[in-house]
PDB file of C-alpha atoms in Angstrom:
ATOM      1  CA  UNK A   1      -0.174   0.336  -0.567  1.00  0.00           C
ATOM      2  CA  UNK A   2       1.204   2.908  -1.201  1.00  0.00           C
ATOM      3  CA  UNK A   3       0.083   5.738   1.324  1.00  0.00           C
ATOM      4  CA  UNK A   4      -2.992   5.169   4.201  1.00  0.00           C
ATOM      5  CA  UNK A   5      -6.486   5.235   4.209  1.00  0.00           C
ATOM      6  CA  UNK A   6      -7.193   8.565   5.350  1.00  0.00           C
ATOM      7  CA  UNK A   7      -8.517   8.078   8.765  1.00  0.00           C
ATOM      8  CA  UNK A   8     -12.045   9.441   8.295  1.00  0.00           C
ATOM      9  CA  UNK A   9     -12.587   8.051   4.261  1.00  0.00           C
ATOM     10  CA  UNK A  10     -14.939   6.569   2.916  1.00  0.00           C
ATOM     11  CA  UNK A  11     -14.691   3.378   0.911  1.00  0.00           C
ATOM     12  CA  UNK A  12     -17.484   3.676  -1.611  1.00  0.00           C
ATOM     13  CA  UNK A  13     -15.321   1.549  -4.643  1.00  0.00           C
ATOM     14  CA  UNK A  14     -13.401  -1.336  -4.262  1.00  0.00           C
ATOM     15  CA  UNK A  15     -11.900  -3.122  -7.791  1.00  0.00           C
ATOM     16  CA  UNK A  16      -9.712  -6.166  -7.544  1.00  0.00           C
ATOM     17  CA  UNK A  17      -7.489  -5.560 -10.750  1.00  0.00           C
ATOM     18  CA  UNK A  18      -5.455  -8.848 -12.382  1.00  0.00           C
ATOM     19  CA  UNK A  19      -2.466  -7.838 -14.167  1.00  0.00           C
ATOM     20  CA  UNK A  20       0.201  -9.648 -15.695  1.00  0.00           C
ATOM     21  CA  UNK A  21       3.528  -8.720 -15.486  1.00  0.00           C
ATOM     22  CA  UNK A  22       5.566 -11.034 -17.272  1.00  0.00           C
ATOM     23  CA  UNK A  23       4.638 -14.605 -17.864  1.00  0.00           C
ATOM     24  CA  UNK A  24       3.035 -14.091 -14.096  1.00  0.00           C
ATOM     25  CA  UNK A  25       0.348 -12.707 -12.963  1.00  0.00           C
ATOM     26  CA  UNK A  26      -0.176  -9.956 -10.071  1.00  0.00           C
ATOM     27  CA  UNK A  27      -3.471  -8.849  -8.491  1.00  0.00           C
ATOM     28  CA  UNK A  28      -4.037  -5.407  -7.041  1.00  0.00           C
ATOM     29  CA  UNK A  29      -6.613  -3.347  -4.763  1.00  0.00           C
ATOM     30  CA  UNK A  30      -7.754  -0.323  -6.225  1.00  0.00           C
ATOM     31  CA  UNK A  31     -10.486   2.092  -3.802  1.00  0.00           C
ATOM     32  CA  UNK A  32     -11.539   5.052  -4.490  1.00  0.00           C
ATOM     33  CA  UNK A  33     -11.939   6.856  -0.561  1.00  0.00           C
ATOM     34  CA  UNK A  34     -14.726   9.772  -0.580  1.00  0.00           C
ATOM     35  CA  UNK A  35     -12.769  12.439   2.401  1.00  0.00           C
ATOM     36  CA  UNK A  36     -15.392  14.632   3.321  1.00  0.00           C
ATOM     37  CA  UNK A  37     -14.044  18.126   3.946  1.00  0.00           C
ATOM     38  CA  UNK A  38     -16.317  20.541   6.099  1.00  0.00           C
ATOM     39  CA  UNK A  39     -13.972  23.155   6.396  1.00  0.00           C
ATOM     40  CA  UNK A  40     -12.182  23.381   2.695  1.00  0.00           C
ATOM     41  CA  UNK A  41      -9.586  25.939   2.650  1.00  0.00           C
ATOM     42  CA  UNK A  42      -7.473  26.617  -0.718  1.00  0.00           C
ATOM     43  CA  UNK A  43      -4.473  28.448  -0.430  1.00  0.00           C
ATOM     44  CA  UNK A  44      -3.755  31.876  -1.688  1.00  0.00           C
ATOM     45  CA  UNK A  45      -0.786  31.089  -4.142  1.00  0.00           C
ATOM     46  CA  UNK A  46      -0.623  29.866  -6.870  1.00  0.00           C
ATOM     47  CA  UNK A  47       2.560  28.402  -9.516  1.00  0.00           C
ATOM     48  CA  UNK A  48       2.749  27.349 -13.025  1.00  0.00           C
ATOM     49  CA  UNK A  49       4.569  24.396 -13.940  1.00  0.00           C
ATOM     50  CA  UNK A  50       6.166  23.640 -17.186  1.00  0.00           C
ATOM     51  CA  UNK A  51       6.691  19.688 -18.559  1.00  0.00           C
ATOM     52  CA  UNK A  52       9.197  19.617 -20.681  1.00  0.00           C
ATOM     53  CA  UNK A  53      11.843  16.717 -20.302  1.00  0.00           C
ATOM     54  CA  UNK A  54      15.829  17.500 -20.230  1.00  0.00           C
ATOM     55  CA  UNK A  55      18.181  15.532 -19.712  1.00  0.00           C
ATOM     56  CA  UNK A  56      21.260  16.595 -17.047  1.00  0.00           C
ATOM     57  CA  UNK A  57      24.617  15.645 -16.058  1.00  0.00           C
ATOM     58  CA  UNK A  58      24.077  12.259 -14.171  1.00  0.00           C
ATOM     59  CA  UNK A  59      21.771  10.438 -16.158  1.00  0.00           C
ATOM     60  CA  UNK A  60      19.136  13.271 -14.337  1.00  0.00           C
ATOM     61  CA  UNK A  61      16.097  13.638 -16.613  1.00  0.00           C
ATOM     62  CA  UNK A  62      14.117  16.832 -15.682  1.00  0.00           C
ATOM     63  CA  UNK A  63      11.046  16.350 -15.976  1.00  0.00           C
ATOM     64  CA  UNK A  64       8.411  19.728 -15.023  1.00  0.00           C
ATOM     65  CA  UNK A  65       9.580  23.291 -13.662  1.00  0.00           C
ATOM     66  CA  UNK A  66       7.360  24.888 -11.432  1.00  0.00           C
ATOM     67  CA  UNK A  67       7.540  28.443 -10.603  1.00  0.00           C
ATOM     68  CA  UNK A  68       4.925  30.228  -7.339  1.00  0.00           C
ATOM     69  CA  UNK A  69       3.883  33.310  -6.814  1.00  0.00           C
ATOM     70  CA  UNK A  70       5.254  33.233  -3.246  1.00  0.00           C
ATOM     71  CA  UNK A  71       8.665  32.835  -4.862  1.00  0.00           C
ATOM     72  CA  UNK A  72       9.715  29.388  -4.403  1.00  0.00           C
ATOM     73  CA  UNK A  73      10.998  27.445  -7.103  1.00  0.00           C
ATOM     74  CA  UNK A  74      11.559  23.006  -8.055  1.00  0.00           C
ATOM     75  CA  UNK A  75      11.788  20.791 -10.374  1.00  0.00           C
ATOM     76  CA  UNK A  76      10.667  17.617 -10.432  1.00  0.00           C
ATOM     77  CA  UNK A  77      13.566  15.409 -11.463  1.00  0.00           C
ATOM     78  CA  UNK A  78      13.860  11.628 -12.016  1.00  0.00           C
ATOM     79  CA  UNK A  79      17.307  10.294 -10.854  1.00  0.00           C
ATOM     80  CA  UNK A  80      20.017   8.802 -12.450  1.00  0.00           C
ATOM     81  CA  UNK A  81      19.790   5.582 -10.340  1.00  0.00           C
ATOM     82  CA  UNK A  82      16.113   5.589 -11.466  1.00  0.00           C
ATOM     83  CA  UNK A  83      17.734   6.090 -14.993  1.00  0.00           C
ATOM     84  CA  UNK A  84      19.635   4.109 -15.177  1.00  0.00           C
ATOM     85  CA  UNK A  85      17.719   1.181 -14.162  1.00  0.00           C
ATOM     86  CA  UNK A  86      15.096   1.548 -15.786  1.00  0.00           C
ATOM     87  CA  UNK A  87      17.261   1.213 -19.127  1.00  0.00           C
ATOM     88  CA  UNK A  88      18.148  -2.655 -17.719  1.00  0.00           C
ATOM     89  CA  UNK A  89      15.152  -3.310 -18.837  1.00  0.00           C
ATOM     90  CA  UNK A  90      15.816  -2.755 -22.532  1.00  0.00           C
ATOM     91  CA  UNK A  91      19.026  -4.339 -22.297  1.00  0.00           C
ATOM     92  CA  UNK A  92      17.357  -7.154 -20.943  1.00  0.00           C
ATOM     93  CA  UNK A  93      14.855  -6.757 -24.391  1.00  0.00           C
ATOM     94  CA  UNK A  94      17.847  -6.489 -26.570  1.00  0.00           C
ATOM     95  CA  UNK A  95      19.115  -9.427 -25.159  1.00  0.00           C
ATOM     96  CA  UNK A  96      15.514 -11.545 -25.833  1.00  0.00           C
ATOM     97  CA  UNK A  97      15.505 -10.069 -28.996  1.00  0.00           C
ATOM     98  CA  UNK A  98      19.457 -11.466 -30.873  1.00  0.00           C
ATOM     99  CA  UNK A  99      18.656 -14.756 -28.548  1.00  0.00           C
ATOM    100  CA  UNK A 100      15.301 -14.828 -30.315  1.00  0.00           C
ATOM    101  CA  UNK A 101      16.774 -14.019 -33.776  1.00  0.00           C
ATOM    102  CA  UNK A 102      19.931 -16.742 -33.177  1.00  0.00           C
ATOM    103  CA  UNK A 103      17.656 -19.647 -32.600  1.00  0.00           C
ATOM    104  CA  UNK A 104      14.470 -18.187 -34.779  1.00  0.00           C
ATOM    105  CA  UNK A 105      16.988 -18.649 -37.799  1.00  0.00           C
ATOM    106  CA  UNK A 106      18.499 -22.132 -36.795  1.00  0.00           C
ATOM    107  CA  UNK A 107      14.753 -23.835 -36.643  1.00  0.00           C
ATOM    108  CA  UNK A 108      14.129 -22.475 -39.787  1.00  0.00           C
ATOM    109  CA  UNK A 109      17.135 -24.241 -41.231  1.00  0.00           C
ATOM    110  CA  UNK A 110      16.541 -27.196 -39.881  1.00  0.00           C
ATOM    111  CA  UNK A 111      13.143 -27.445 -41.159  1.00  0.00           C
ATOM    112  CA  UNK A 112      13.608 -26.468 -44.672  1.00  0.00           C
ATOM    113  CA  UNK A 113      16.560 -28.897 -43.958  1.00  0.00           C
ATOM    114  CA  UNK A 114      14.067 -31.865 -42.913  1.00  0.00           C
ATOM    115  CA  UNK A 115      11.698 -31.273 -45.378  1.00  0.00           C
ATOM    116  CA  UNK A 116       9.632 -34.301 -45.592  1.00  0.00           C
ATOM    117  CA  UNK A 117      11.034 -36.409 -42.817  1.00  0.00           C
ATOM    118  CA  UNK A 118       9.166 -34.090 -40.025  1.00  0.00           C
ATOM    119  CA  UNK A 119       5.681 -34.984 -39.522  1.00  0.00           C
ATOM    120  CA  UNK A 120       2.526 -33.560 -41.200  1.00  0.00           C
ATOM    121  CA  UNK A 121       1.369 -31.874 -38.050  1.00  0.00           C
ATOM    122  CA  UNK A 122       4.481 -29.852 -37.008  1.00  0.00           C
ATOM    123  CA  UNK A 123       5.075 -28.719 -41.308  1.00  0.00           C
ATOM    124  CA  UNK A 124       1.626 -27.279 -41.047  1.00  0.00           C
ATOM    125  CA  UNK A 125       2.407 -25.137 -37.340  1.00  0.00           C
ATOM    126  CA  UNK A 126       5.782 -24.595 -39.203  1.00  0.00           C
ATOM    127  CA  UNK A 127       4.871 -22.787 -42.549  1.00  0.00           C
ATOM    128  CA  UNK A 128       4.925 -19.345 -41.456  1.00  0.00           C
ATOM    129  CA  UNK A 129       7.521 -19.694 -39.768  1.00  0.00           C
ATOM    130  CA  UNK A 130       9.691 -17.391 -41.678  1.00  0.00           C
ATOM    131  CA  UNK A 131       7.286 -14.504 -40.663  1.00  0.00           C
ATOM    132  CA  UNK A 132       7.461 -14.702 -36.861  1.00  0.00           C
ATOM    133  CA  UNK A 133       8.523 -12.770 -34.808  1.00  0.00           C
ATOM    134  CA  UNK A 134       6.909 -13.066 -31.469  1.00  0.00           C
ATOM    135  CA  UNK A 135       8.995 -15.086 -28.870  1.00  0.00           C
ATOM    136  CA  UNK A 136       5.629 -16.302 -27.675  1.00  0.00           C
ATOM    137  CA  UNK A 137       4.382 -17.624 -30.649  1.00  0.00           C
ATOM    138  CA  UNK A 138       8.104 -19.708 -30.774  1.00  0.00           C
ATOM    139  CA  UNK A 139       7.514 -20.553 -27.018  1.00  0.00           C
ATOM    140  CA  UNK A 140       3.943 -22.013 -27.457  1.00  0.00           C
ATOM    141  CA  UNK A 141       5.401 -24.014 -30.962  1.00  0.00           C
ATOM    142  CA  UNK A 142       8.189 -25.544 -28.106  1.00  0.00           C
ATOM    143  CA  UNK A 143       5.467 -26.539 -25.417  1.00  0.00           C
ATOM    144  CA  UNK A 144       3.096 -28.180 -28.437  1.00  0.00           C
ATOM    145  CA  UNK A 145       6.075 -29.876 -29.661  1.00  0.00           C
ATOM    146  CA  UNK A 146       6.746 -31.636 -26.475  1.00  0.00           C
ATOM    147  CA  UNK A 147       3.604 -34.151 -26.287  1.00  0.00           C
ATOM    148  CA  UNK A 148       4.330 -34.398 -30.448  1.00  0.00           C
ATOM    149  CA  UNK A 149       7.805 -36.226 -30.265  1.00  0.00           C
ATOM    150  CA  UNK A 150       9.206 -37.725 -33.604  1.00  0.00           C
ATOM    151  CA  UNK A 151      12.265 -39.575 -34.491  1.00  0.00           C
ATOM    152  CA  UNK A 152      16.092 -37.298 -35.616  1.00  0.00           C
ATOM    153  CA  UNK A 153      14.195 -33.574 -33.647  1.00  0.00           C
ATOM    154  CA  UNK A 154      16.333 -34.190 -30.510  1.00  0.00           C
ATOM    155  CA  UNK A 155      19.175 -32.288 -31.115  1.00  0.00           C
ATOM    156  CA  UNK A 156      17.089 -29.116 -32.045  1.00  0.00           C
ATOM    157  CA  UNK A 157      14.619 -29.882 -29.611  1.00  0.00           C
ATOM    158  CA  UNK A 158      16.692 -29.148 -26.634  1.00  0.00           C
ATOM    159  CA  UNK A 159      17.976 -26.534 -28.099  1.00  0.00           C
ATOM    160  CA  UNK A 160      14.736 -24.890 -28.105  1.00  0.00           C
ATOM    161  CA  UNK A 161      13.760 -25.939 -24.901  1.00  0.00           C
ATOM    162  CA  UNK A 162      16.811 -24.105 -23.396  1.00  0.00           C
ATOM    163  CA  UNK A 163      16.391 -21.128 -25.580  1.00  0.00           C
ATOM    164  CA  UNK A 164      12.523 -20.854 -24.152  1.00  0.00           C
ATOM    165  CA  UNK A 165      13.872 -21.698 -19.918  1.00  0.00           C
ATOM    166  CA  UNK A 166      16.194 -18.705 -20.868  1.00  0.00           C
ATOM    167  CA  UNK A 167      13.767 -16.613 -22.482  1.00  0.00           C
ATOM    168  CA  UNK A 168      11.444 -17.090 -19.735  1.00  0.00           C
ATOM    169  CA  UNK A 169      13.887 -15.853 -16.683  1.00  0.00           C
ATOM    170  CA  UNK A 170      14.376 -13.211 -19.135  1.00  0.00           C
ATOM    171  CA  UNK A 171      11.317 -11.890 -19.547  1.00  0.00           C
ATOM    172  CA  UNK A 172      10.172 -12.543 -16.028  1.00  0.00           C
ATOM    173  CA  UNK A 173      13.465 -10.224 -14.991  1.00  0.00           C
ATOM    174  CA  UNK A 174      12.299  -7.527 -18.144  1.00  0.00           C
ATOM    175  CA  UNK A 175       9.057  -7.342 -16.468  1.00  0.00           C
ATOM    176  CA  UNK A 176       9.303  -7.161 -12.307  1.00  0.00           C
ATOM    177  CA  UNK A 177      12.482  -4.427 -13.624  1.00  0.00           C
ATOM    178  CA  UNK A 178      10.012  -3.052 -15.315  1.00  0.00           C
ATOM    179  CA  UNK A 179       6.841  -2.458 -12.778  1.00  0.00           C
ATOM    180  CA  UNK A 180       8.976  -1.498 -10.400  1.00  0.00           C
ATOM    181  CA  UNK A 181      10.866   0.978 -11.903  1.00  0.00           C
ATOM    182  CA  UNK A 182       7.084   2.784 -12.898  1.00  0.00           C
ATOM    183  CA  UNK A 183       6.086   1.939  -9.188  1.00  0.00           C
ATOM    184  CA  UNK A 184       8.954   4.024  -8.299  1.00  0.00           C
ATOM    185  CA  UNK A 185       8.667   6.580 -11.266  1.00  0.00           C
ATOM    186  CA  UNK A 186       5.156   7.608 -10.176  1.00  0.00           C
ATOM    187  CA  UNK A 187       6.122   7.440  -6.945  1.00  0.00           C
ATOM    188  CA  UNK A 188       7.905  10.801  -6.812  1.00  0.00           C
ATOM    189  CA  UNK A 189       4.421  11.857  -8.991  1.00  0.00           C
ATOM    190  CA  UNK A 190       2.721  11.619  -6.128  1.00  0.00           C
ATOM    191  CA  UNK A 191       4.957  12.854  -3.864  1.00  0.00           C
ATOM    192  CA  UNK A 192       4.856  15.982  -6.284  1.00  0.00           C
ATOM    193  CA  UNK A 193       1.532  16.298  -6.438  1.00  0.00           C
ATOM    194  CA  UNK A 194       1.035  16.119  -3.008  1.00  0.00           C
ATOM    195  CA  UNK A 195       3.223  19.251  -2.002  1.00  0.00           C
ATOM    196  CA  UNK A 196       1.906  21.464  -4.854  1.00  0.00           C
ATOM    197  CA  UNK A 197      -1.548  20.976  -3.660  1.00  0.00           C
ATOM    198  CA  UNK A 198      -0.690  21.732  -0.088  1.00  0.00           C
ATOM    199  CA  UNK A 199       1.283  24.425  -1.265  1.00  0.00           C
ATOM    200  CA  UNK A 200      -1.009  25.923  -4.191  1.00  0.00           C
ATOM    201  CA  UNK A 201      -4.690  26.872  -5.243  1.00  0.00           C
ATOM    202  CA  UNK A 202      -4.462  27.425  -8.172  1.00  0.00           C
ATOM    203  CA  UNK A 203      -1.626  25.713 -11.429  1.00  0.00           C
ATOM    204  CA  UNK A 204      -1.623  26.808 -13.926  1.00  0.00           C
ATOM    205  CA  UNK A 205      -0.640  25.040 -17.351  1.00  0.00           C
ATOM    206  CA  UNK A 206       0.692  25.691 -21.413  1.00  0.00           C
ATOM    207  CA  UNK A 207      -2.086  24.890 -23.275  1.00  0.00           C
ATOM    208  CA  UNK A 208      -0.373  21.856 -24.828  1.00  0.00           C
ATOM    209  CA  UNK A 209      -2.486  19.427 -26.670  1.00  0.00           C
TER     210      UNK A 209
END
């Protein structure tokens, strides 16, 4: 839970969500809470916020800049350690893509060389193999292959199964890394928004589509 339910909050709606994270599913609970405020008060000051991404030193990225009528200035930044961590997911995706291209080319060459020695069902399943670009589709073929083994497939099947296990591991790593970094980024945004809401009664934004 990223923040406690307000003491006098009234839960008006609850939603349970299942979200796919890599090859697995995770469950989330979202609550809509009404917080009655019999004595609303609004800060008298105003601020302007300019949204514009800019790379700074040490891999930091400035997301927004705030100037307040009270003289306060503040920028919202993604720290360098978070930016570097977010790049890790891209690196893992690149490794998965490289591994897929290698095993896909090897399987395609093997299927073409084997020709009619391959059972008709397998030939049909791989008829469009040259156009495949999805690791999921290739992994699905491996799962089907398990129960439809045939003579002469030992070496190729072993290579495919090894690729599938490695790709699942990398996919899980990539998905968990992405989710963790996105949650960290959202936490920074939420805290910035809360600070603005507590300090200013009016926020001016650029007219941006």
